[in-house]
Short mmCIF file of C-alpha atoms in Angstrom, two decimals:
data_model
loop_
_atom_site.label_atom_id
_atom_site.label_comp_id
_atom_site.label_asym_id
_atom_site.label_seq_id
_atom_site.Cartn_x
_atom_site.Cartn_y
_atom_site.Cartn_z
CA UNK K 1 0.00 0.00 0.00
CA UNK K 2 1.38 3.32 -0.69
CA UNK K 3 2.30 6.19 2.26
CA UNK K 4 -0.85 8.08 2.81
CA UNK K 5 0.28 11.64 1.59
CA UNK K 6 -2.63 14.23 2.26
CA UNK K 7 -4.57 14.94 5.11
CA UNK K 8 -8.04 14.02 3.07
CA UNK K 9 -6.47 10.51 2.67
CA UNK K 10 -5.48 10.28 6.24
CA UNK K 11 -9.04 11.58 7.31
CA UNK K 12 -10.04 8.73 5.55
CA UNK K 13 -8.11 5.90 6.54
CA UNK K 14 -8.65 6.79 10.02
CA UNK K 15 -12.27 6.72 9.70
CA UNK K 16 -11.74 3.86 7.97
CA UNK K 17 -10.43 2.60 11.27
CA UNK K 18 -13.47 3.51 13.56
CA UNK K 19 -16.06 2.35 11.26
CA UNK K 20 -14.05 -1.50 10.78
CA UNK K 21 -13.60 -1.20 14.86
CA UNK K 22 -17.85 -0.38 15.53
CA UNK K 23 -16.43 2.83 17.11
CA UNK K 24 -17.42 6.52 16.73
CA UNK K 25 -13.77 8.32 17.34
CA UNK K 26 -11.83 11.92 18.22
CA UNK K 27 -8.34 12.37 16.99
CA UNK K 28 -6.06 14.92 17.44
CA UNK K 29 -2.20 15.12 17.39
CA UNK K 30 0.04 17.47 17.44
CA UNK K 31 4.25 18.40 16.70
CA UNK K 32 5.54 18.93 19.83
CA UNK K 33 8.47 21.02 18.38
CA UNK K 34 6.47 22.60 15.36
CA UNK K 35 3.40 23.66 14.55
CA UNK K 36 1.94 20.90 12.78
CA UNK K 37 -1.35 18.78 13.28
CA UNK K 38 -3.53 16.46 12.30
CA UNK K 39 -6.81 16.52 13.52
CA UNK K 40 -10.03 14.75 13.26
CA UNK K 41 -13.49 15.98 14.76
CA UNK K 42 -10.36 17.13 17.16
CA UNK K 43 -12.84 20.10 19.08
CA UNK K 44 -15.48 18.15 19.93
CA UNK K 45 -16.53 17.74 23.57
CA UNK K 46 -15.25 14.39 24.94
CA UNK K 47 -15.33 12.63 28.27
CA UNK K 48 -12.10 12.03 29.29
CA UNK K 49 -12.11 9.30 32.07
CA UNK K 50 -8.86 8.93 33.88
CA UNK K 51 -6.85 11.44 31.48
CA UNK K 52 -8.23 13.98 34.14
CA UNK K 53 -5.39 12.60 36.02
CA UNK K 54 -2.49 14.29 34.17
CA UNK K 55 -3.92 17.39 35.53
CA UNK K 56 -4.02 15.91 39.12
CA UNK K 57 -0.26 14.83 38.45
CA UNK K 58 0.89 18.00 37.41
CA UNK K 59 -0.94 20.12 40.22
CA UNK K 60 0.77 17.50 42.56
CA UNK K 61 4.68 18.45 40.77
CA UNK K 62 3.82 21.93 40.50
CA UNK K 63 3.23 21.93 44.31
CA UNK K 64 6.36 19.57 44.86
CA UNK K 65 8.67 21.69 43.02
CA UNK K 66 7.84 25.20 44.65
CA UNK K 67 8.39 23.02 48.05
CA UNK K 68 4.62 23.35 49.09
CA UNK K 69 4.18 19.16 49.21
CA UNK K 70 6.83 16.89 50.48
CA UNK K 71 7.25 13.84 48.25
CA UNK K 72 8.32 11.67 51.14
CA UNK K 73 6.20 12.68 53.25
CA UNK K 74 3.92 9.35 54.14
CA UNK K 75 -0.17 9.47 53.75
CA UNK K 76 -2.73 6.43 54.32
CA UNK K 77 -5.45 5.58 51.55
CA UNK K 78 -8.25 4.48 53.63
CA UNK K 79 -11.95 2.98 52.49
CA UNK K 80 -12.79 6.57 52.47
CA UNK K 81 -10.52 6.63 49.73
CA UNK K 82 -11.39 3.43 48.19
CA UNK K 83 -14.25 2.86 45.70
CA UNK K 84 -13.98 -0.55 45.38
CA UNK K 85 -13.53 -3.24 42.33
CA UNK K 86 -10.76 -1.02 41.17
CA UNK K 87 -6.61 -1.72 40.93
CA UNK K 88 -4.08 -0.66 43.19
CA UNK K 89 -4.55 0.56 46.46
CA UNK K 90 -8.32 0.51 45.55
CA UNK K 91 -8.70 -3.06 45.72
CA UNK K 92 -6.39 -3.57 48.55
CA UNK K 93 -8.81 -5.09 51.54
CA UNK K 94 -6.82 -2.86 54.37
CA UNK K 95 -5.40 0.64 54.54
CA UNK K 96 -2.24 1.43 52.95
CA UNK K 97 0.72 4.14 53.32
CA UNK K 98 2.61 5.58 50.60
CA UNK K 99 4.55 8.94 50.01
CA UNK K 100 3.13 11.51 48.09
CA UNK K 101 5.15 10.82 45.08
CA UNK K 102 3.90 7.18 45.03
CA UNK K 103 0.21 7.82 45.33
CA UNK K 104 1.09 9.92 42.12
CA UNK K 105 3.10 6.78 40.58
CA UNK K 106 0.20 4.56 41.44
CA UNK K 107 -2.05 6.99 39.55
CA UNK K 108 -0.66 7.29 36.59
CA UNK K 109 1.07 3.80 36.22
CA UNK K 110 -1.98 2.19 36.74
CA UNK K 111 -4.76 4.61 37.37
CA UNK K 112 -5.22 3.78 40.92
CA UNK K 113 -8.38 5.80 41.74
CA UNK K 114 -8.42 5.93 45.52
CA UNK K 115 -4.68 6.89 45.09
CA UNK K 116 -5.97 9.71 43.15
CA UNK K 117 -8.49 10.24 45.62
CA UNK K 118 -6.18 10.54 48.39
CA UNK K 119 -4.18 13.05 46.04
CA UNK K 120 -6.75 15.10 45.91
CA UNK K 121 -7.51 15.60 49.65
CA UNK K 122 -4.09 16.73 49.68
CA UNK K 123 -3.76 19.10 46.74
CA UNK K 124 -7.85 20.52 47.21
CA UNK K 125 -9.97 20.59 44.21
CA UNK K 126 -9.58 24.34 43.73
CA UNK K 127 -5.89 24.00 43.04
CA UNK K 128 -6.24 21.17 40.29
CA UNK K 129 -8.97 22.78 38.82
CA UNK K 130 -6.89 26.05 38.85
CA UNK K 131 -4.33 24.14 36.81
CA UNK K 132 -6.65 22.58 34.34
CA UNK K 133 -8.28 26.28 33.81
CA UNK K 134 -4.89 27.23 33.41
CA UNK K 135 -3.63 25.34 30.49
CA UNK K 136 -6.75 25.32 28.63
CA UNK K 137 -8.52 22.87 29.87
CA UNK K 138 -11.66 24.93 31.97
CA UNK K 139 -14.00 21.84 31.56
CA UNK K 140 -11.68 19.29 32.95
CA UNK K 141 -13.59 16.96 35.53
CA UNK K 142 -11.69 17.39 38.79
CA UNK K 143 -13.06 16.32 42.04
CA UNK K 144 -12.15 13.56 44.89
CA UNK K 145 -14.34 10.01 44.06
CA UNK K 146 -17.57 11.46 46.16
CA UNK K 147 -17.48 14.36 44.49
CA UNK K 148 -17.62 13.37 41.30
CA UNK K 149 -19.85 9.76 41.59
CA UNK K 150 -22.39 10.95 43.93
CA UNK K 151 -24.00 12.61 41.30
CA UNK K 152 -24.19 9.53 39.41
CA UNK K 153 -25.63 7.42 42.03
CA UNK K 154 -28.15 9.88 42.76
CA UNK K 155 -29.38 10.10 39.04
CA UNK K 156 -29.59 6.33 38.84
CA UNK K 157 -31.43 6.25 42.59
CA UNK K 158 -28.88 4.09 43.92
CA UNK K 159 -27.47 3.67 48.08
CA UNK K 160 -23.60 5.14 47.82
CA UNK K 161 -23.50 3.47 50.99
CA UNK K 162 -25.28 -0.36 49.54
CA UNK K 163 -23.82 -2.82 47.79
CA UNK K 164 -23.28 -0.77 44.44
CA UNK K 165 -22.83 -3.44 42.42
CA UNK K 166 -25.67 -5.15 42.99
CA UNK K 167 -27.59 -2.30 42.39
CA UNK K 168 -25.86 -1.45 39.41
CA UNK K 169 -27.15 -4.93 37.84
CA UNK K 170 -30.50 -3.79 38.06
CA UNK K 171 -30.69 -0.67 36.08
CA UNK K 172 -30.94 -1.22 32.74
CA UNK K 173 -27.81 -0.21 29.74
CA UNK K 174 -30.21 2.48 28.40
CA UNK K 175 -30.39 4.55 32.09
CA UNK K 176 -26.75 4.39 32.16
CA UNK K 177 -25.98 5.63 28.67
CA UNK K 178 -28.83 8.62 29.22
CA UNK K 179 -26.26 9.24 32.58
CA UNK K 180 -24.93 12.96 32.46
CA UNK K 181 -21.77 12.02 32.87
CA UNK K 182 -21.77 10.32 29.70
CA UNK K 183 -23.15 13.56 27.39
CA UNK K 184 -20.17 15.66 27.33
CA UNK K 185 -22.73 18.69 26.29
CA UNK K 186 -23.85 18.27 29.82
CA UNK K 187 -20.99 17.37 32.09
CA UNK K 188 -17.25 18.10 32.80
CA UNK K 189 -15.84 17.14 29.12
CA UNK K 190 -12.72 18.29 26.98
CA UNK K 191 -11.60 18.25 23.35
CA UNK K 192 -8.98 15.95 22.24
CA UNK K 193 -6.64 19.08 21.12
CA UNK K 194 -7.18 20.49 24.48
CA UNK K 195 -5.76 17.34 25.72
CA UNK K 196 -2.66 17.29 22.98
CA UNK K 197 -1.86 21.15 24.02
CA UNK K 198 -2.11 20.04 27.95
CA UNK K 199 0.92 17.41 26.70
CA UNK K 200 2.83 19.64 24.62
CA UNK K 201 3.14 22.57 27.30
CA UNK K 202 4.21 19.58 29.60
CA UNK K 203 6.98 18.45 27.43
CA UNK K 204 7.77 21.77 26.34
CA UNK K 205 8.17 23.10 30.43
CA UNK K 206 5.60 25.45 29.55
CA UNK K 207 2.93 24.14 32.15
CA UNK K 208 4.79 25.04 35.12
CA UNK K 209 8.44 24.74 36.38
CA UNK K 210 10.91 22.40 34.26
CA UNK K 211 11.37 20.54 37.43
CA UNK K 212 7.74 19.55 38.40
CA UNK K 213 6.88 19.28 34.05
CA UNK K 214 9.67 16.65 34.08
CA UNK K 215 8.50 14.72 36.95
CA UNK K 216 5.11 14.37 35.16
CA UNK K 217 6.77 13.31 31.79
CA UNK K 218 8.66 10.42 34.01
CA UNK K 219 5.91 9.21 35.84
CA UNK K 220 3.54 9.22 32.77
CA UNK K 221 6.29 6.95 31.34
CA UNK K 222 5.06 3.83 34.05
CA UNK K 223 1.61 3.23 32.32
CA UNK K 224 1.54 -0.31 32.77
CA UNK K 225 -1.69 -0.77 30.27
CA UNK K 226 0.21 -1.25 26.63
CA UNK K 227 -2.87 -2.38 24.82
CA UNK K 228 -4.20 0.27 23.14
CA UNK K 229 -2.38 3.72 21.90
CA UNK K 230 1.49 2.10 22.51
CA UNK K 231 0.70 -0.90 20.78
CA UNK K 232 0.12 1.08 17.62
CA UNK K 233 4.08 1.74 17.50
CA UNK K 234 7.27 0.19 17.02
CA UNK K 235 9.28 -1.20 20.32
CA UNK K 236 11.94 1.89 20.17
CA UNK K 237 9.37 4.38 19.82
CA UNK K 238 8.94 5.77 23.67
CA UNK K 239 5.23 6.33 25.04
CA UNK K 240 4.67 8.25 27.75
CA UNK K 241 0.54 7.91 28.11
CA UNK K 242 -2.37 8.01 30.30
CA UNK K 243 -5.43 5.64 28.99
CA UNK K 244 -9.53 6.18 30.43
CA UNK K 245 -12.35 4.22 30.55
CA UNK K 246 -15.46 4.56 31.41
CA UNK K 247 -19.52 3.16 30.50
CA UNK K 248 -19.11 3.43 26.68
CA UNK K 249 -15.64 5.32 26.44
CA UNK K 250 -12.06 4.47 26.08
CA UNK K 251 -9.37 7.00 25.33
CA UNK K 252 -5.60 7.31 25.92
CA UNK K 253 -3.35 10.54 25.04
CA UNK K 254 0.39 10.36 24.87
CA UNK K 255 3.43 12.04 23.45
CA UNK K 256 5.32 9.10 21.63
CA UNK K 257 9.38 10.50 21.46
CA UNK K 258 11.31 8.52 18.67
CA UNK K 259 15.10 7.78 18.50
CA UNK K 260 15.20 10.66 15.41
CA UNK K 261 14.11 13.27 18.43
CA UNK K 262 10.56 13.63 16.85
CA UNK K 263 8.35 13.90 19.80
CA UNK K 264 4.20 14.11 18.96
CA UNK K 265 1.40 14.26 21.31
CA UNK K 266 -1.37 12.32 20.60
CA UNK K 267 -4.98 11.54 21.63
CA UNK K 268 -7.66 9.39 20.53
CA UNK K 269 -11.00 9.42 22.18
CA UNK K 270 -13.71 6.68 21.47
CA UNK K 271 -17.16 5.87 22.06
CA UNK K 272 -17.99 2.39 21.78
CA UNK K 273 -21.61 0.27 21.29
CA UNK K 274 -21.07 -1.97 24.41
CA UNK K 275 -20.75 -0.12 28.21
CA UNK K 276 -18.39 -2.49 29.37
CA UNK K 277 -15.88 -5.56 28.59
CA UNK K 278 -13.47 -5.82 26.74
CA UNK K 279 -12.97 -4.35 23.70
CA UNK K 280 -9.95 -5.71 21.52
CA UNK K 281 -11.26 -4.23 18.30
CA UNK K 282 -11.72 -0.80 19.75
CA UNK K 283 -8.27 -0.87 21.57
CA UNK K 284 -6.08 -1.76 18.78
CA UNK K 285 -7.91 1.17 16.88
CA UNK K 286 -6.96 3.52 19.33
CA UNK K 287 -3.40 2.55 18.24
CA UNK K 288 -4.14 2.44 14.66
CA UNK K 289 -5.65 6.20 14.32
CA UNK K 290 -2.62 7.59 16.55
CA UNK K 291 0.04 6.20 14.57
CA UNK K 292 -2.03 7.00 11.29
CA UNK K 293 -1.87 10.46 12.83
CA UNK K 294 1.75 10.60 13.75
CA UNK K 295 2.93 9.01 10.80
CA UNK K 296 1.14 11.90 8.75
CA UNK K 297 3.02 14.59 10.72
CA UNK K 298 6.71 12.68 10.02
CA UNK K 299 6.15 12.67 6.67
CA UNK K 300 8.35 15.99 4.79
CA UNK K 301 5.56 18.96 5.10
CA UNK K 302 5.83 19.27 0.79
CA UNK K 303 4.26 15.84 0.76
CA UNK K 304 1.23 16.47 2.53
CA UNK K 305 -1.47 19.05 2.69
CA UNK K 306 -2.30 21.79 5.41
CA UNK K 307 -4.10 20.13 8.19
CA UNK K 308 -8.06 20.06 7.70
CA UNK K 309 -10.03 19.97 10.97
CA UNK K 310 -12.39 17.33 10.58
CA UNK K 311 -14.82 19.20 12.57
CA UNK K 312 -15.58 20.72 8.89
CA UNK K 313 -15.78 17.23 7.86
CA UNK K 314 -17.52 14.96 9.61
CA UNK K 315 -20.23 16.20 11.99
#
């Protein structure tokens, strides 16, 4: 097959993507060192999942570096803390003590939420969401776990304090997709470029001091999860990502660095047909748009054509 050389024929093999995958999809990606971009449907609202998170890392360095936070200092996740069901320190039975830098390790390496949780009793919500507002990302859901899944339980009618998932398997898929939470026109969303501009002032030490923006590009560089935007590139390529998923979404954003220097941040936002499960189809083409994406920005700029939004396209 020959390269894909304009941005129309890109646009098109990445929808080509979504549709073989049952998927509607966001794109958006971005030269970290240029001005280049490709970008598909790339300013529509999106809900982000865990990516939130990057924000809650980077309030946490920013607060490290000026000395405000001690990184050694220990803290305990407790089942306040804990939602339950979850990975980490969420699923652990008893309470558990880590520093402040590892509750933001466990965060992002594996999207521990009551790690996060416990994060954000020490940071405050009005400080993260200062960041997010910050770097131009004003709708960014920030919140600890209450704060954000009460609301939920209360539009489905459910006990926060029962047996959730119990209740849970009583309300039917259709309640859950009409949740607010799930209609980014009606909840805390973002944009996929948003996202890609959050990562490129991060790897550019433009989103706070080059100490605490280098912290956040190591520990971003732990994601255990390999199965969706990494797998879409070669073994010497270096990902640095943060995956979400949620009732109906899955998403990851990254800035892949090759061994040429290039360095691209990428994001790829999907909504899928089924609210939970696993998804191997969707996954992979989380992968396959951001390298279709990436590959389109390494190509010599003569070769290809300005970048199109396909917010003009594709509706």
């Amino acid at each position: 097959m020959a390269p894909l050389s304009t941005t129309d024929e890109v646009t098109t093999a990445v929808q080509a993507v979504f549709g073989e995958a049952g998927v509607e999809g966001f794109v958006h990606a971005q030269d970290v060192d240029g001005d280049r971009e490709f970008a598909f449907r790339a300013d529509a609202p999106v809900i982000v999942a865990s990516i939130r998170k990057i924000a809650v890392a980077l309030a946490y360095a920013r607060q490290a570096a000026a000395g405000a936070l001690d990184r050694a200092a220990r803290h305990t996740v407790t089942g306040a803390n804990r939602e339950g069901g979850g990975i980490g320190t969420d699923s652990c039975r008893h309470d558990v003590t880590l520093s402040t830098r590892d509750l933001a390790f466990f965060m992002l390496s594996m999207s521990d939420n009551a790690a996060t949780d416990k994060l954000m009793e020490l940071l405050g919500t009005d400080a993260v969401r200062a960041v997010a507002a910050e770097l131009g990302c004003p709708r960014l859901p920030v919140g600890r776990y209450r704060e954000l899944w009460d609301p939920v339980w209360a539009e489905l009618g459910l006990d926060p304090e029962g047996d959730l998932d119990a209740q849970l398997d009583q309300v039917s898929e259709d309640r859950i997709r009409g949740l607010a939470m799930l209609d980014p026109t009606r909840s805390a969303a973002s944009t996929p470029r948003e996202i890609t501009s959050l990562l490129a002032a991060i790897w550019r030490d433009r989103a706070g001091p080059a100490e605490a923006c280098a912290e956040v590009r190591e520990l971003m560089s732990h994601q255990l999860s390999v199965h969706r935007l990494a797998a879409g590139f070669d073994a010497d390529v270096r990902v640095a990502a943060k995956n979400g998923s949620l009732w109906g979404v899955l998403n990851e954003a990254a800035v892949v660095e090759y061994p040429d220097g290039g360095r691209y941040a990428v994001a790829a936002f999907l909504r899928t047909p089924a609210l939970g499960g696993r998804n191997p189809a969707a996954d992979a083409a989380i992968g396959r748009a951001a390298r279709l994406a990436v590959d389109h920005l390494r190509r010599p700029p003569a070769a290809t054509t300005a970048s199109v939004s396909a917010s003009q396209e594709t509706t």
